[in-house]
PDB file of C-alpha atoms in Angstrom:
ATOM      1  CA  MET A 165      57.099   5.260 -23.190  1.00  0.00           C
ATOM      2  CA  GLN A 166      53.628   4.774 -24.695  1.00  0.00           C
ATOM      3  CA  GLU A 167      53.079   6.743 -27.872  1.00  0.00           C
ATOM      4  CA  ILE A 168      50.503   9.525 -27.672  1.00  0.00           C
ATOM      5  CA  SER A 169      47.467   8.845 -29.838  1.00  0.00           C
ATOM      6  CA  THR A 170      47.111  10.920 -32.985  1.00  0.00           C
ATOM      7  CA  VAL A 171      43.340  10.330 -32.936  1.00  0.00           C
ATOM      8  CA  PRO A 172      41.605  13.437 -31.500  1.00  0.00           C
ATOM      9  CA  TYR A 173      38.985  11.319 -29.700  1.00  0.00           C
ATOM     10  CA  ALA A 174      38.790   8.925 -26.808  1.00  0.00           C
ATOM     11  CA  PRO A 175      39.355   5.383 -28.102  1.00  0.00           C
ATOM     12  CA  PRO A 176      36.550   2.811 -27.985  1.00  0.00           C
ATOM     13  CA  LYS A 177      36.727   0.557 -24.949  1.00  0.00           C
ATOM     14  CA  HIS A 178      36.552  -2.571 -27.107  1.00  0.00           C
ATOM     15  CA  VAL A 179      37.513  -2.932 -30.770  1.00  0.00           C
ATOM     16  CA  ALA A 180      36.817  -6.188 -32.630  1.00  0.00           C
ATOM     17  CA  ILE A 181      38.403  -6.969 -35.990  1.00  0.00           C
ATOM     18  CA  ILE A 182      37.550  -9.493 -38.695  1.00  0.00           C
ATOM     19  CA  MET A 183      40.864  -9.979 -40.455  1.00  0.00           C
ATOM     20  CA  ASP A 184      39.962 -10.678 -44.086  1.00  0.00           C
ATOM     21  CA  GLY A 185      41.845 -10.594 -47.366  1.00  0.00           C
ATOM     22  CA  ASN A 186      44.987 -12.698 -46.897  1.00  0.00           C
ATOM     23  CA  GLY A 187      44.150 -14.930 -49.845  1.00  0.00           C
ATOM     24  CA  ARG A 188      43.326 -12.064 -52.191  1.00  0.00           C
ATOM     25  CA  TRP A 189      46.496 -10.243 -51.145  1.00  0.00           C
ATOM     26  CA  ALA A 190      48.551 -13.297 -52.131  1.00  0.00           C
ATOM     27  CA  LYS A 191      46.631 -13.947 -55.347  1.00  0.00           C
ATOM     28  CA  ALA A 192      47.156 -10.361 -56.526  1.00  0.00           C
ATOM     29  CA  ARG A 193      50.902 -10.971 -56.244  1.00  0.00           C
ATOM     30  CA  GLY A 194      50.943 -14.430 -57.784  1.00  0.00           C
ATOM     31  CA  LEU A 195      51.817 -15.989 -54.439  1.00  0.00           C
ATOM     32  CA  PRO A 196      50.363 -18.986 -52.583  1.00  0.00           C
ATOM     33  CA  ARG A 197      47.690 -18.276 -49.969  1.00  0.00           C
ATOM     34  CA  THR A 198      50.203 -19.215 -47.279  1.00  0.00           C
ATOM     35  CA  ALA A 199      52.219 -16.109 -48.151  1.00  0.00           C
ATOM     36  CA  GLY A 200      49.157 -13.982 -47.458  1.00  0.00           C
ATOM     37  CA  HIS A 201      48.630 -15.636 -44.108  1.00  0.00           C
ATOM     38  CA  ARG A 202      52.267 -14.984 -43.168  1.00  0.00           C
ATOM     39  CA  LYS A 203      51.914 -11.308 -44.030  1.00  0.00           C
ATOM     40  CA  GLY A 204      48.690 -11.337 -42.047  1.00  0.00           C
ATOM     41  CA  VAL A 205      50.645 -12.326 -38.934  1.00  0.00           C
ATOM     42  CA  GLU A 206      52.749  -9.189 -39.392  1.00  0.00           C
ATOM     43  CA  ALA A 207      49.546  -7.143 -39.547  1.00  0.00           C
ATOM     44  CA  VAL A 208      48.398  -8.733 -36.286  1.00  0.00           C
ATOM     45  CA  ARG A 209      51.622  -7.610 -34.648  1.00  0.00           C
ATOM     46  CA  ARG A 210      51.225  -4.049 -35.976  1.00  0.00           C
ATOM     47  CA  THR A 211      47.597  -3.817 -34.938  1.00  0.00           C
ATOM     48  CA  VAL A 212      48.143  -5.095 -31.406  1.00  0.00           C
ATOM     49  CA  GLU A 213      50.882  -2.516 -30.930  1.00  0.00           C
ATOM     50  CA  ALA A 214      48.728   0.217 -32.484  1.00  0.00           C
ATOM     51  CA  ALA A 215      45.783  -0.597 -30.217  1.00  0.00           C
ATOM     52  CA  ARG A 216      48.070  -0.447 -27.191  1.00  0.00           C
ATOM     53  CA  GLU A 217      49.532   2.891 -28.275  1.00  0.00           C
ATOM     54  CA  LEU A 218      46.070   4.328 -28.962  1.00  0.00           C
ATOM     55  CA  GLY A 219      44.815   3.324 -25.521  1.00  0.00           C
ATOM     56  CA  VAL A 220      42.256   0.709 -26.576  1.00  0.00           C
ATOM     57  CA  PRO A 221      41.630  -1.475 -23.473  1.00  0.00           C
ATOM     58  CA  TYR A 222      40.168  -4.517 -25.301  1.00  0.00           C
ATOM     59  CA  LEU A 223      41.008  -5.858 -28.748  1.00  0.00           C
ATOM     60  CA  THR A 224      39.361  -9.001 -30.142  1.00  0.00           C
ATOM     61  CA  MET A 225      40.666 -10.484 -33.396  1.00  0.00           C
ATOM     62  CA  PHE A 226      38.921 -13.188 -35.418  1.00  0.00           C
ATOM     63  CA  GLY A 227      41.806 -15.527 -36.158  1.00  0.00           C
ATOM     64  CA  PHE A 228      40.176 -18.790 -37.258  1.00  0.00           C
ATOM     65  CA  SER A 229      36.463 -19.540 -37.472  1.00  0.00           C
ATOM     66  CA  SER A 230      34.650 -22.806 -36.848  1.00  0.00           C
ATOM     67  CA  GLU A 231      33.857 -22.796 -40.578  1.00  0.00           C
ATOM     68  CA  ASN A 232      37.532 -22.445 -41.511  1.00  0.00           C
ATOM     69  CA  TRP A 233      38.046 -26.129 -40.676  1.00  0.00           C
ATOM     70  CA  ARG A 234      36.347 -26.823 -44.031  1.00  0.00           C
ATOM     71  CA  ARG A 235      39.238 -25.252 -45.951  1.00  0.00           C
ATOM     72  CA  PRO A 236      41.685 -27.513 -47.818  1.00  0.00           C
ATOM     73  CA  GLU A 237      43.689 -29.696 -45.463  1.00  0.00           C
ATOM     74  CA  GLY A 238      46.999 -28.201 -46.570  1.00  0.00           C
ATOM     75  CA  GLU A 239      45.846 -24.647 -45.884  1.00  0.00           C
ATOM     76  CA  VAL A 240      44.520 -25.591 -42.431  1.00  0.00           C
ATOM     77  CA  PHE A 241      47.865 -27.271 -41.657  1.00  0.00           C
ATOM     78  CA  ASP A 242      49.742 -24.135 -42.686  1.00  0.00           C
ATOM     79  CA  LEU A 243      47.450 -21.950 -40.556  1.00  0.00           C
ATOM     80  CA  MET A 244      48.040 -24.152 -37.518  1.00  0.00           C
ATOM     81  CA  GLN A 245      51.789 -23.957 -38.121  1.00  0.00           C
ATOM     82  CA  LEU A 246      51.539 -20.171 -38.231  1.00  0.00           C
ATOM     83  CA  LEU A 247      49.567 -20.251 -34.988  1.00  0.00           C
ATOM     84  CA  ARG A 248      52.331 -22.290 -33.372  1.00  0.00           C
ATOM     85  CA  PHE A 249      54.892 -19.800 -34.682  1.00  0.00           C
ATOM     86  CA  TYR A 250      52.919 -16.853 -33.286  1.00  0.00           C
ATOM     87  CA  LEU A 251      52.525 -18.462 -29.859  1.00  0.00           C
ATOM     88  CA  ARG A 252      56.242 -19.256 -29.691  1.00  0.00           C
ATOM     89  CA  SER A 253      57.583 -15.975 -31.040  1.00  0.00           C
ATOM     90  CA  GLU A 254      55.201 -13.293 -29.783  1.00  0.00           C
ATOM     91  CA  ILE A 255      54.176 -14.177 -26.240  1.00  0.00           C
ATOM     92  CA  ALA A 256      57.342 -12.901 -24.566  1.00  0.00           C
ATOM     93  CA  GLU A 257      56.957  -9.545 -26.347  1.00  0.00           C
ATOM     94  CA  LEU A 258      53.254  -9.338 -25.483  1.00  0.00           C
ATOM     95  CA  HIS A 259      54.082 -10.036 -21.848  1.00  0.00           C
ATOM     96  CA  LYS A 260      56.863  -7.442 -21.847  1.00  0.00           C
ATOM     97  CA  ASN A 261      54.418  -4.843 -23.173  1.00  0.00           C
ATOM     98  CA  GLY A 262      51.767  -5.629 -20.575  1.00  0.00           C
ATOM     99  CA  VAL A 263      49.356  -7.376 -22.924  1.00  0.00           C
ATOM    100  CA  ARG A 264      47.044 -10.024 -21.523  1.00  0.00           C
ATOM    101  CA  LEU A 265      46.246 -12.782 -24.017  1.00  0.00           C
ATOM    102  CA  ARG A 266      43.052 -14.794 -23.969  1.00  0.00           C
ATOM    103  CA  VAL A 267      41.727 -17.256 -26.527  1.00  0.00           C
ATOM    104  CA  ILE A 268      38.041 -17.999 -27.091  1.00  0.00           C
ATOM    105  CA  GLY A 269      36.630 -20.830 -29.189  1.00  0.00           C
ATOM    106  CA  ASP A 270      36.324 -24.607 -29.312  1.00  0.00           C
ATOM    107  CA  ARG A 271      39.689 -25.903 -28.133  1.00  0.00           C
ATOM    108  CA  THR A 272      38.667 -29.553 -28.568  1.00  0.00           C
ATOM    109  CA  LYS A 273      39.454 -29.262 -32.286  1.00  0.00           C
ATOM    110  CA  LEU A 274      42.925 -27.841 -31.729  1.00  0.00           C
ATOM    111  CA  SER A 275      46.007 -30.036 -31.390  1.00  0.00           C
ATOM    112  CA  GLY A 276      47.131 -30.796 -27.849  1.00  0.00           C
ATOM    113  CA  ASP A 277      50.412 -28.935 -28.188  1.00  0.00           C
ATOM    114  CA  ILE A 278      48.606 -25.798 -29.358  1.00  0.00           C
ATOM    115  CA  VAL A 279      46.179 -25.975 -26.428  1.00  0.00           C
ATOM    116  CA  THR A 280      49.132 -26.322 -24.045  1.00  0.00           C
ATOM    117  CA  MET A 281      50.863 -23.276 -25.550  1.00  0.00           C
ATOM    118  CA  ILE A 282      47.640 -21.274 -25.274  1.00  0.00           C
ATOM    119  CA  GLU A 283      47.183 -22.241 -21.637  1.00  0.00           C
ATOM    120  CA  LYS A 284      50.771 -21.304 -20.792  1.00  0.00           C
ATOM    121  CA  ALA A 285      50.459 -17.969 -22.600  1.00  0.00           C
ATOM    122  CA  GLU A 286      47.208 -17.151 -20.822  1.00  0.00           C
ATOM    123  CA  GLU A 287      48.718 -17.996 -17.451  1.00  0.00           C
ATOM    124  CA  LEU A 288      51.902 -15.997 -18.101  1.00  0.00           C
ATOM    125  CA  THR A 289      50.012 -12.865 -19.137  1.00  0.00           C
ATOM    126  CA  ARG A 290      47.051 -13.207 -16.754  1.00  0.00           C
ATOM    127  CA  ASN A 291      47.880 -10.159 -14.614  1.00  0.00           C
ATOM    128  CA  ASN A 292      48.833  -7.784 -17.444  1.00  0.00           C
ATOM    129  CA  LYS A 293      46.664  -4.687 -17.766  1.00  0.00           C
ATOM    130  CA  GLU A 294      48.006  -2.587 -20.661  1.00  0.00           C
ATOM    131  CA  LEU A 295      45.783  -4.276 -23.256  1.00  0.00           C
ATOM    132  CA  ASN A 296      43.388  -7.216 -23.188  1.00  0.00           C
ATOM    133  CA  LEU A 297      43.965  -9.163 -26.403  1.00  0.00           C
ATOM    134  CA  ILE A 298      41.319 -11.771 -27.199  1.00  0.00           C
ATOM    135  CA  ILE A 299      41.948 -14.109 -30.126  1.00  0.00           C
ATOM    136  CA  ALA A 300      38.976 -16.063 -31.498  1.00  0.00           C
ATOM    137  CA  LEU A 301      40.206 -19.488 -32.669  1.00  0.00           C
ATOM    138  CA  SER A 302      37.979 -22.305 -33.850  1.00  0.00           C
ATOM    139  CA  TYR A 303      35.221 -19.869 -32.915  1.00  0.00           C
ATOM    140  CA  GLY A 304      31.639 -19.592 -34.126  1.00  0.00           C
ATOM    141  CA  ALA A 305      29.076 -17.278 -32.535  1.00  0.00           C
ATOM    142  CA  ARG A 306      26.118 -19.562 -33.205  1.00  0.00           C
ATOM    143  CA  GLN A 307      27.970 -22.425 -31.557  1.00  0.00           C
ATOM    144  CA  GLU A 308      28.760 -20.158 -28.600  1.00  0.00           C
ATOM    145  CA  ILE A 309      25.086 -19.197 -28.235  1.00  0.00           C
ATOM    146  CA  VAL A 310      23.951 -22.822 -28.448  1.00  0.00           C
ATOM    147  CA  GLU A 311      26.454 -23.877 -25.788  1.00  0.00           C
ATOM    148  CA  ALA A 312      25.371 -21.034 -23.479  1.00  0.00           C
ATOM    149  CA  THR A 313      21.764 -22.154 -23.917  1.00  0.00           C
ATOM    150  CA  ARG A 314      22.699 -25.730 -23.080  1.00  0.00           C
ATOM    151  CA  GLN A 315      24.430 -24.511 -19.941  1.00  0.00           C
ATOM    152  CA  MET A 316      21.331 -22.549 -18.879  1.00  0.00           C
ATOM    153  CA  VAL A 317      19.147 -25.628 -19.433  1.00  0.00           C
ATOM    154  CA  ARG A 318      21.515 -27.785 -17.374  1.00  0.00           C
ATOM    155  CA  ASP A 319      21.561 -25.190 -14.607  1.00  0.00           C
ATOM    156  CA  ALA A 320      17.751 -25.061 -14.611  1.00  0.00           C
ATOM    157  CA  LEU A 321      17.369 -28.852 -14.535  1.00  0.00           C
ATOM    158  CA  GLU A 322      19.833 -29.095 -11.642  1.00  0.00           C
ATOM    159  CA  GLY A 323      18.090 -26.367  -9.663  1.00  0.00           C
ATOM    160  CA  ARG A 324      20.746 -23.677  -9.984  1.00  0.00           C
ATOM    161  CA  LEU A 325      18.610 -21.394 -12.162  1.00  0.00           C
ATOM    162  CA  SER A 326      14.913 -20.585 -12.104  1.00  0.00           C
ATOM    163  CA  PRO A 327      12.984 -19.328 -15.159  1.00  0.00           C
ATOM    164  CA  ASP A 328      12.541 -15.960 -13.457  1.00  0.00           C
ATOM    165  CA  GLU A 329      16.316 -15.568 -13.311  1.00  0.00           C
ATOM    166  CA  ILE A 330      16.778 -15.923 -17.066  1.00  0.00           C
ATOM    167  CA  SER A 331      17.795 -12.556 -18.460  1.00  0.00           C
ATOM    168  CA  GLU A 332      20.166 -10.953 -20.938  1.00  0.00           C
ATOM    169  CA  GLU A 333      22.671 -10.619 -18.110  1.00  0.00           C
ATOM    170  CA  SER A 334      22.446 -14.245 -17.004  1.00  0.00           C
ATOM    171  CA  PHE A 335      22.785 -15.386 -20.615  1.00  0.00           C
ATOM    172  CA  SER A 336      25.789 -13.146 -21.238  1.00  0.00           C
ATOM    173  CA  ALA A 337      27.403 -14.575 -18.111  1.00  0.00           C
ATOM    174  CA  ARG A 338      27.513 -17.979 -19.842  1.00  0.00           C
ATOM    175  CA  LEU A 339      29.214 -16.769 -23.017  1.00  0.00           C
ATOM    176  CA  LEU A 340      32.938 -17.094 -23.713  1.00  0.00           C
ATOM    177  CA  THR A 341      33.227 -13.314 -23.340  1.00  0.00           C
ATOM    178  CA  ARG A 342      31.519 -13.257 -19.936  1.00  0.00           C
ATOM    179  CA  ASP A 343      34.043 -10.849 -18.394  1.00  0.00           C
ATOM    180  CA  VAL A 344      34.675  -8.762 -21.512  1.00  0.00           C
ATOM    181  CA  PRO A 345      32.619  -5.659 -22.422  1.00  0.00           C
ATOM    182  CA  ASP A 346      30.641  -5.839 -25.659  1.00  0.00           C
ATOM    183  CA  PRO A 347      32.486  -4.401 -28.677  1.00  0.00           C
ATOM    184  CA  ASP A 348      31.938  -0.710 -29.345  1.00  0.00           C
ATOM    185  CA  LEU A 349      33.494  -0.927 -32.812  1.00  0.00           C
ATOM    186  CA  LEU A 350      33.812  -3.849 -35.212  1.00  0.00           C
ATOM    187  CA  VAL A 351      36.129  -3.436 -38.207  1.00  0.00           C
ATOM    188  CA  ARG A 352      36.184  -5.789 -41.176  1.00  0.00           C
ATOM    189  CA  THR A 353      38.893  -5.516 -43.791  1.00  0.00           C
ATOM    190  CA  SER A 354      38.952  -6.338 -47.540  1.00  0.00           C
ATOM    191  CA  GLY A 355      35.690  -4.627 -48.481  1.00  0.00           C
ATOM    192  CA  GLU A 356      33.362  -7.448 -47.423  1.00  0.00           C
ATOM    193  CA  GLN A 357      30.304  -6.213 -45.522  1.00  0.00           C
ATOM    194  CA  ARG A 358      29.172  -9.007 -43.209  1.00  0.00           C
ATOM    195  CA  ILE A 359      30.115 -10.219 -39.732  1.00  0.00           C
ATOM    196  CA  SER A 360      30.435 -13.925 -40.569  1.00  0.00           C
ATOM    197  CA  ASN A 361      29.276 -15.604 -37.357  1.00  0.00           C
ATOM    198  CA  PHE A 362      31.480 -13.408 -35.162  1.00  0.00           C
ATOM    199  CA  LEU A 363      30.294 -12.115 -31.757  1.00  0.00           C
ATOM    200  CA  LEU A 364      26.640 -12.125 -32.839  1.00  0.00           C
ATOM    201  CA  TRP A 365      25.129 -11.641 -29.379  1.00  0.00           C
ATOM    202  CA  GLN A 366      27.804  -9.212 -28.242  1.00  0.00           C
ATOM    203  CA  SER A 367      27.513  -7.002 -31.342  1.00  0.00           C
ATOM    204  CA  ALA A 368      23.846  -6.042 -30.936  1.00  0.00           C
ATOM    205  CA  TYR A 369      24.746  -2.347 -30.648  1.00  0.00           C
ATOM    206  CA  THR A 370      28.240  -2.387 -32.090  1.00  0.00           C
ATOM    207  CA  GLU A 371      29.198   0.189 -34.697  1.00  0.00           C
ATOM    208  CA  LEU A 372      30.361  -1.521 -37.900  1.00  0.00           C
ATOM    209  CA  VAL A 373      33.118  -0.095 -40.088  1.00  0.00           C
ATOM    210  CA  PHE A 374      34.057  -1.839 -43.344  1.00  0.00           C
ATOM    211  CA  VAL A 375      37.345  -0.917 -44.984  1.00  0.00           C
ATOM    212  CA  ASP A 376      38.686  -1.870 -48.406  1.00  0.00           C
ATOM    213  CA  THR A 377      42.226  -2.515 -47.137  1.00  0.00           C
ATOM    214  CA  LEU A 378      43.269  -6.162 -47.365  1.00  0.00           C
ATOM    215  CA  TRP A 379      44.332  -7.463 -43.960  1.00  0.00           C
ATOM    216  CA  PRO A 380      48.090  -7.850 -44.720  1.00  0.00           C
ATOM    217  CA  ASP A 381      48.174  -4.134 -45.600  1.00  0.00           C
ATOM    218  CA  PHE A 382      46.283  -2.981 -42.483  1.00  0.00           C
ATOM    219  CA  THR A 383      48.204  -0.326 -40.537  1.00  0.00           C
ATOM    220  CA  LYS A 384      47.883   1.886 -37.504  1.00  0.00           C
ATOM    221  CA  ARG A 385      46.506   4.603 -39.776  1.00  0.00           C
ATOM    222  CA  ASP A 386      43.662   2.301 -40.844  1.00  0.00           C
ATOM    223  CA  LEU A 387      42.812   1.669 -37.197  1.00  0.00           C
ATOM    224  CA  GLU A 388      42.953   5.386 -36.461  1.00  0.00           C
ATOM    225  CA  ASP A 389      40.623   6.112 -39.389  1.00  0.00           C
ATOM    226  CA  ALA A 390      38.138   3.504 -38.144  1.00  0.00           C
ATOM    227  CA  ILE A 391      38.209   5.040 -34.660  1.00  0.00           C
ATOM    228  CA  ARG A 392      37.632   8.505 -36.130  1.00  0.00           C
ATOM    229  CA  GLU A 393      34.598   7.209 -38.014  1.00  0.00           C
ATOM    230  CA  PHE A 394      33.337   5.492 -34.870  1.00  0.00           C
ATOM    231  CA  ASN A 395      33.546   8.742 -32.934  1.00  0.00           C
ATOM    232  CA  GLN A 396      31.463  10.500 -35.569  1.00  0.00           C
ATOM    233  CA  ARG A 397      28.581   8.046 -35.107  1.00  0.00           C
ATOM    234  CA  ASP A 398      25.553   8.890 -32.956  1.00  0.00           C
ATOM    235  CA  ARG A 399      25.097   5.823 -30.748  1.00  0.00           C
ATOM    236  CA  ARG A 400      21.428   5.918 -29.734  1.00  0.00           C
ATOM    237  CA  TYR A 401      20.794   2.372 -28.427  1.00  0.00           C
ATOM    238  CA  GLY A 402      17.187   2.707 -29.586  1.00  0.00           C
ATOM    239  CA  ALA A 403      16.643   6.166 -28.061  1.00  0.00           C
ATOM    240  CA  VAL A 404      16.312   9.553 -29.769  1.00  0.00           C
ATOM    241  CA  GLY A 405      19.540  10.829 -31.291  1.00  0.00           C
ATOM    242  CA  THR A 406      21.493  13.776 -29.963  1.00  0.00           C
ATOM    243  CA  ARG A 407      22.528  15.121 -33.359  1.00  0.00           C
TER     244      ARG A 407
END
């Protein structure tokens, strides 16, 4: 049975999370960065379950950015190994709990076996409706916007799109999140206050909440607190406020 939310508000339709602080968590304990990333995987598991229990329909998590490829080769290797572990160990449980998994980002940089596991996981969970889980891997928002622009130009040159048809809606329809609502709430952990090339177009009117908790320590309570803060905001979308 699904746990009843302890948050006295309706949950946001879409929560996005920048998972930050694995390295600092490990450093504070005299451990290698890999240890922080492993604990971060546990926090992913907790947060997915918490979002499902709280009734959040869409959850997007920034797992690996296009800039992260610049990290030391050994760290990137370890992160890819952890990704393989997650895809092997978690998909059956996600499917059992009605979670649909989708991955957005540049798959051309990922190893073939990882792409195959992603495709199989997406196909297995395609019809699940309890929670839409979107993982951003090898993802960069600027790259996404550039690619959407290229697609619009190609469509125009080939006669499928006229200049008069170019709009925010037609542009959004060419993004990786074309069938996902824009985030209502974006949470970043570890005290950093920036969005780091994550969902730039989609976050035009997103409420931002920055928390000091390092990602490996993130819990359901932290998510609940962020949702409480979100519900106290006056979302005006450029109009006059109601408070």
